CSV table of C-alpha atoms in Angstrom, one decimal:
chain,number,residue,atom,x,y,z
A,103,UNK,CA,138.4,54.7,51.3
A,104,UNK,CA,138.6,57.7,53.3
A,105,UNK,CA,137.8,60.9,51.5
A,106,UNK,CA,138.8,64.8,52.4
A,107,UNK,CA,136.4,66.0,55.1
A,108,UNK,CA,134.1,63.1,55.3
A,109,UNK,CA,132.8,59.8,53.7
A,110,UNK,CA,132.5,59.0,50.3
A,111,UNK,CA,129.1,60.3,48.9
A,112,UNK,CA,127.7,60.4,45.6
A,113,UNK,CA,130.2,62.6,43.7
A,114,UNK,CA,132.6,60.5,44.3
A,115,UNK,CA,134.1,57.7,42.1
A,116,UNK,CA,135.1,53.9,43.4
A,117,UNK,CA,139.1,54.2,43.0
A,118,UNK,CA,140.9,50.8,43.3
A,119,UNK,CA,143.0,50.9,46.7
A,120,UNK,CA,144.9,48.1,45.7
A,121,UNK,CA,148.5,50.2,44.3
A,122,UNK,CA,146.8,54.2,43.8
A,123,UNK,CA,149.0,56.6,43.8
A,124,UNK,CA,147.5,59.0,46.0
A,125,UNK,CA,144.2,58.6,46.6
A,126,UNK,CA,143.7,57.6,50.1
A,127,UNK,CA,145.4,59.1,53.4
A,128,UNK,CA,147.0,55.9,54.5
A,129,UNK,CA,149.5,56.1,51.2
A,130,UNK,CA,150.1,60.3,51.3
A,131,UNK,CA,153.3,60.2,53.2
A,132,UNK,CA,154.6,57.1,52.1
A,133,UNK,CA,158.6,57.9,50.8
A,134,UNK,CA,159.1,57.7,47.4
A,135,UNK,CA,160.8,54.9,45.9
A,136,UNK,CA,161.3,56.3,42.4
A,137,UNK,CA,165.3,57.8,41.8
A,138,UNK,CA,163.6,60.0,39.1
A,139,UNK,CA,161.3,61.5,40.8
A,140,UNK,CA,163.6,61.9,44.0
A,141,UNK,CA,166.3,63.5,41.5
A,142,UNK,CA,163.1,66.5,40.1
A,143,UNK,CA,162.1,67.0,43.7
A,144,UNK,CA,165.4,68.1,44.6
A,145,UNK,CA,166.2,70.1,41.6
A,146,UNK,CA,163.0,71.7,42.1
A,147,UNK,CA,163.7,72.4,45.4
A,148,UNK,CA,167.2,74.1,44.5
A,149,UNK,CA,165.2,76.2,42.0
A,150,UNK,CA,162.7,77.0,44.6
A,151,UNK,CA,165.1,78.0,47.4
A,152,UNK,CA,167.1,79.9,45.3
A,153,UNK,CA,164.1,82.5,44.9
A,154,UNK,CA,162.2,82.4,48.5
A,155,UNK,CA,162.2,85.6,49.0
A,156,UNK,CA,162.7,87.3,45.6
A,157,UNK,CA,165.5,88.9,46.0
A,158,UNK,CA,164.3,90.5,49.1
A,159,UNK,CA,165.5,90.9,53.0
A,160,UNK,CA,163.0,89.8,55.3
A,161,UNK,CA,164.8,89.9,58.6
A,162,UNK,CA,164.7,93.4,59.3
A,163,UNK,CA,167.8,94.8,57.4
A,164,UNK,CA,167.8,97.4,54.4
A,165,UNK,CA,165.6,95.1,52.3
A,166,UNK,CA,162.2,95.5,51.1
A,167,UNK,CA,159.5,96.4,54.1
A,168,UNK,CA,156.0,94.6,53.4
A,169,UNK,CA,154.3,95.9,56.5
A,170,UNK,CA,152.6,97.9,54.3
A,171,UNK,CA,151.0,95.7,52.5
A,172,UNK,CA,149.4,94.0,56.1
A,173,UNK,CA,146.5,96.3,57.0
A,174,UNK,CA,144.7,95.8,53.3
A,175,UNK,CA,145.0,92.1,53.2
A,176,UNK,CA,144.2,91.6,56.6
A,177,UNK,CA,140.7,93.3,55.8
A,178,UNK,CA,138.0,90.6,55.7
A,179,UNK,CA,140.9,88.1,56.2
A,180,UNK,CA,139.1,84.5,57.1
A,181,UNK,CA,141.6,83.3,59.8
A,182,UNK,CA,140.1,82.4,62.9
A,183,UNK,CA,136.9,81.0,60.8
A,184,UNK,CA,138.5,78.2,59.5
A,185,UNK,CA,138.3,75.0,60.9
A,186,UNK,CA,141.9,73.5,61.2
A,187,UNK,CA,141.5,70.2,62.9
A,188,UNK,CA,139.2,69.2,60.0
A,189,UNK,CA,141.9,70.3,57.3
A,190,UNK,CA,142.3,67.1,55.2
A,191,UNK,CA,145.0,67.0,52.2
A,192,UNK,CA,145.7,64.2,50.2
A,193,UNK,CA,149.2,63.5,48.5
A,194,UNK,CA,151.1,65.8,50.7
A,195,UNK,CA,154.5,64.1,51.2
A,196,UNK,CA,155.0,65.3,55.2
A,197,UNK,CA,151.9,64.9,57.5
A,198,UNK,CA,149.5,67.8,58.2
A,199,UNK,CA,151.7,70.2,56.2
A,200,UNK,CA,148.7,71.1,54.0
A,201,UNK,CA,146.9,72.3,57.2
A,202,UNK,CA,150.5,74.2,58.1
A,203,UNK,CA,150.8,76.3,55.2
A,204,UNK,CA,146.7,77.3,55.7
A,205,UNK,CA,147.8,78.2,59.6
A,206,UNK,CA,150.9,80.4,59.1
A,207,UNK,CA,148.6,83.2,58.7
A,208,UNK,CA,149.4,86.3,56.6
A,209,UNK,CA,151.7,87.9,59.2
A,210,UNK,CA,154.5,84.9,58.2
A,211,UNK,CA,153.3,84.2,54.6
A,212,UNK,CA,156.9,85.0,53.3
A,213,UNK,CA,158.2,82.6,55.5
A,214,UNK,CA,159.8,79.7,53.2
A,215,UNK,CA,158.7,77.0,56.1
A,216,UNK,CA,156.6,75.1,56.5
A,217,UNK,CA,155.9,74.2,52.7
A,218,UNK,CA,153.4,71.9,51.1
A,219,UNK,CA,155.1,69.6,48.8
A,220,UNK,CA,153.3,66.9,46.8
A,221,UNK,CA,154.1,63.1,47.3
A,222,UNK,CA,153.5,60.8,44.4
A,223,UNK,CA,152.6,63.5,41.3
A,224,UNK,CA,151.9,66.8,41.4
A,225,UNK,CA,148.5,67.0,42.0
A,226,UNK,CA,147.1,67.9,45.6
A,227,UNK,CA,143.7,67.7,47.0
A,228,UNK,CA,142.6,69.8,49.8
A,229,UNK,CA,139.6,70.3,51.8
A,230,UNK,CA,139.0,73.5,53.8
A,231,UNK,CA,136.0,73.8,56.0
A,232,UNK,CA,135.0,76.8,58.0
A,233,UNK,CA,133.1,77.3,61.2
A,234,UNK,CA,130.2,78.7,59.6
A,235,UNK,CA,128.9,80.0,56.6
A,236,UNK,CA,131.2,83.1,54.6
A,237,UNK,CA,130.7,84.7,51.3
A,238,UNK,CA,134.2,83.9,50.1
A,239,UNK,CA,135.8,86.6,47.7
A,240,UNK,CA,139.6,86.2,47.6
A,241,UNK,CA,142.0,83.0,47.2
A,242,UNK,CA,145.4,84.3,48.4
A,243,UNK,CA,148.7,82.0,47.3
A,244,UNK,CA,152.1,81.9,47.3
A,245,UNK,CA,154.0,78.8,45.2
A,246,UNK,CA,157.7,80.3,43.5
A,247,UNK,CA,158.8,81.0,40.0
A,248,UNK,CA,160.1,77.6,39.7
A,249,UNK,CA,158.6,74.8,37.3
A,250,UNK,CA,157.3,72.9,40.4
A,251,UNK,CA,154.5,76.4,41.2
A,252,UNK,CA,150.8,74.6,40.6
A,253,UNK,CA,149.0,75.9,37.5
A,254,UNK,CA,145.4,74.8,36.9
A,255,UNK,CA,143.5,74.8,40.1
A,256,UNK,CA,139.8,73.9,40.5
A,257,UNK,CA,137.8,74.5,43.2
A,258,UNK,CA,134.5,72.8,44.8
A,259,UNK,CA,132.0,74.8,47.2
A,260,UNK,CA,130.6,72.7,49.8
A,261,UNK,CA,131.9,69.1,48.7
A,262,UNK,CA,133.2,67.0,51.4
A,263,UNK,CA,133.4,63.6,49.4
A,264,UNK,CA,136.0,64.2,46.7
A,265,UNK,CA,139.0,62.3,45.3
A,266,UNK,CA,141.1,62.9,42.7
A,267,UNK,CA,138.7,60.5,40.4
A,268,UNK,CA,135.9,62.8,40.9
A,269,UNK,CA,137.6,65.9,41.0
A,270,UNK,CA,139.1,65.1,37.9
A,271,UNK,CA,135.5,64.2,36.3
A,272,UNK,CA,133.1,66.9,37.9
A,273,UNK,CA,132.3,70.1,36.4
A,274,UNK,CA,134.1,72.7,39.3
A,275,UNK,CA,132.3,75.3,40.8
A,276,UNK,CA,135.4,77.8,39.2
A,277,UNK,CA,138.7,77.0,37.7
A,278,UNK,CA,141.7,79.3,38.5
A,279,UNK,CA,145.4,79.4,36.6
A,280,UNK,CA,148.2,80.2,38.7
A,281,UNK,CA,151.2,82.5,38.0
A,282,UNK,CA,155.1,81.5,38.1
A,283,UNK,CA,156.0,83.5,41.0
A,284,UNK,CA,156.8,84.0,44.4
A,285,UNK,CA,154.9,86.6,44.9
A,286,UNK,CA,151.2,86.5,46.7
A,287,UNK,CA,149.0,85.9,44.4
A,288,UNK,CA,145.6,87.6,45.1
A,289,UNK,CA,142.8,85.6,43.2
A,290,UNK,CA,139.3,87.4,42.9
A,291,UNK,CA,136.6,84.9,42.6
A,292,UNK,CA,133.4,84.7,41.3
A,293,UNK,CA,131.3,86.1,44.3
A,294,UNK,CA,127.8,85.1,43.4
A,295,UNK,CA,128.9,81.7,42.7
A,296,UNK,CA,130.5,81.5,46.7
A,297,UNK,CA,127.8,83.4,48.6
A,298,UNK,CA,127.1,80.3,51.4
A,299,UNK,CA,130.3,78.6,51.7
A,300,UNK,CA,130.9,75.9,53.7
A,301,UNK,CA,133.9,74.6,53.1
A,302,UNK,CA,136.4,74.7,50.1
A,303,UNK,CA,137.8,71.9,48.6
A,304,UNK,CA,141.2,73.0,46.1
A,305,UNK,CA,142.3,70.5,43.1
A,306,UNK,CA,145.9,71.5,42.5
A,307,UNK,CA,146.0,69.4,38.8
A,308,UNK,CA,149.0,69.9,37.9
A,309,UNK,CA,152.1,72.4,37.7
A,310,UNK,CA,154.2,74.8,35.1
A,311,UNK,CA,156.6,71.8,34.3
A,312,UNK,CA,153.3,70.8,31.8
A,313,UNK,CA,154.1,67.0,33.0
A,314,UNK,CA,158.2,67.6,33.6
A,315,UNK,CA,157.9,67.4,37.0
A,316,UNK,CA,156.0,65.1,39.7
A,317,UNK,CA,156.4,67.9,42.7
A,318,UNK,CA,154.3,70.9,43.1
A,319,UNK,CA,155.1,72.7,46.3
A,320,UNK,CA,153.9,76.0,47.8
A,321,UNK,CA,153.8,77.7,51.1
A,322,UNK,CA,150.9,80.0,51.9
A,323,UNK,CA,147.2,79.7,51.5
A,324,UNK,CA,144.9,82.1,52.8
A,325,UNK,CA,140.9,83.4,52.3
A,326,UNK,CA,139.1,86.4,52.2
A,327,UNK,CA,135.5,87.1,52.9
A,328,UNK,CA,132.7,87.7,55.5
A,329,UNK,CA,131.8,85.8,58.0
A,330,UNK,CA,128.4,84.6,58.9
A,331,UNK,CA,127.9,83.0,61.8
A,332,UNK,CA,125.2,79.7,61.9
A,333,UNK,CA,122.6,80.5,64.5
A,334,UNK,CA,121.9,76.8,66.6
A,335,UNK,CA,119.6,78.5,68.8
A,336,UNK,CA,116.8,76.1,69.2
A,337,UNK,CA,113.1,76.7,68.3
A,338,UNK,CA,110.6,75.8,70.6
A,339,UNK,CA,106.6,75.3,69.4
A,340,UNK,CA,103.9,74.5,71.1
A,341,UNK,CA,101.3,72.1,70.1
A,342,UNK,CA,98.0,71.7,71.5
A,343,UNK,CA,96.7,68.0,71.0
A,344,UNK,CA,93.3,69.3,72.1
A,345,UNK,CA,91.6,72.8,72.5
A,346,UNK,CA,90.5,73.2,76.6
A,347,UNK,CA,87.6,75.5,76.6
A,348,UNK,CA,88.7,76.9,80.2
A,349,UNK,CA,91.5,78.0,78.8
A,350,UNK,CA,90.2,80.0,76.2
A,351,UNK,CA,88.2,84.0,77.2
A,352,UNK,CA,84.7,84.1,74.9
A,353,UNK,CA,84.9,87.2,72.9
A,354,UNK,CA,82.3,89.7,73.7
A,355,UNK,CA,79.4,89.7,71.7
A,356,UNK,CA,81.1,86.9,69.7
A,357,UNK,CA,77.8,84.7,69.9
A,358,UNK,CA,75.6,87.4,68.0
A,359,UNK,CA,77.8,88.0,65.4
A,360,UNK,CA,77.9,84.2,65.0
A,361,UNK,CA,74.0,84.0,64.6
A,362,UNK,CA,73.8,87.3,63.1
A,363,UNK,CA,76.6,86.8,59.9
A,364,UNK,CA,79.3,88.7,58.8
A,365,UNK,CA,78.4,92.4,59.6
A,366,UNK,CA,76.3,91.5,62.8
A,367,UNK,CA,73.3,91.6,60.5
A,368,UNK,CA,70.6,88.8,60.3
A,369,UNK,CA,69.4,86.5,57.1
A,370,UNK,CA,66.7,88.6,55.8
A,371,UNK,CA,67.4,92.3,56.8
A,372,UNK,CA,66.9,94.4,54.0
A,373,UNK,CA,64.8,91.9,52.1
């Protein structure tokens, strides 16, 4: 069973492949086949599209102007440190649309497309690695005011092997609860507890429906931090298997002090 970022290691729990729901990438975009489900999806959507842009103008008319708000977030904003081929998300109903939402950057975070929208439920695993190590600070998100907006999410440092078994049963490194809105949603983390980050992983478990409805969707995802850069210069040592005595200068007067003691004095002086 494939797992986000990398193969299965000890954290993880067996999962039977046979009929999950969402557990491997092979089944993550597979169209559901359940009319209830279908029928939420879309009234969540309505809900959802009904408030993209809360009540706002964002094509450059008389509405509100958020490029105000740009130079602030944009400080210490993790962008280009993020490794996006390596983006893995499991139970997104379109392909790579996890990785999307994490590429629209901050300057389109408003924009209602693309959109991460869960497939089978409405949990949603993702795995977010960067090109080094940061000190992560700030979780940035935007979801909507509808029931479908994610609720609890837990997140993992440095865990490349999860699935929802195991994310469901580990203790997480620090667990989050999301507002209603459509707003961005700036969430402070625990910075001792994120100082060598590696990579992220993000358990969306579950959505302010409270079990109502099987979609959780949302549309930006964005980090804040520093950036610290991994060193691969190599280190070179040199060993000698064997000291060559022509390679080596005497020390001057290094064979009195040797028969004369510590001090340059002999056994007996003083005595």
């Amino acid at each position: 069973m494939t797992q986000p970022g990398g193969p299965q290691a000890n954290g993880g729990a067996d999962v039977d492949t046979t009929n999950p729901p969402h557990s491997t990438f092979e089944n993550q975009s597979t169209p559901k086949t359940n009319t209830n489900v279908t029928n939420m999806a879309s009234h969540c959507h309505d809900e959802h599209s009904g408030h993209d842009h809360h009540g706002h103008d964002h094509s450059g008319g008389g509405g509100h102007d958020h490029s105000d708000d740009v130079t602030p977030a944009l400080q210490k904003y993790l962008y280009q440190q993020i490794d996006f081929d390596k983006i893995t998300t499991l139970n997104e109903v379109a392909p790579d649309s996890g990785t999307a939402i994490v590429k629209k950057g901050w300057e389109k975070r408003l924009d209602p497309q693309p959109e991460l929208e869960s497939d089978a439920d409405e949990q949603l695993l993702m795995y977010i690695p960067f090109a080094g190590q940061v000190k992560l600070h700030n979780i940035m998100i935007r979801s909507s005011p509808s029931s479908c907006a994610p609720l609890t999410l837990k997140l993992f440092i440095n865990r490349d092997d999860l699935d929802f078994s195991s994310a469901s049963d580990l203790s997480p490194t620090q667990t989050l609860e999301l507002s209603q809105t459509s707003d961005i949603q700036e969430m402070p983390l625990k910075r001792v507890l994120w100082n060598t980050t590696r990579s992220v992983t993000l358990f969306f478990e579950d959505n302010h429906s409270r079990g109502e409805e099987d979609v959780t969707r949302l549309s930006f995802l964005g980090f804040q931090g520093e950036f610290m850069k991994l060193s691969r210069e190599p280190v070179n040592f040199l060993y000698e298997a064997a000291a060559n005595p022509s390679d080596h200068k005497p020390i001057v007067g290094a064979s009195n002090m040797m028969s004369g003691g510590i001090g340059g004095g002999k056994h007996g002086d003083g005595m």
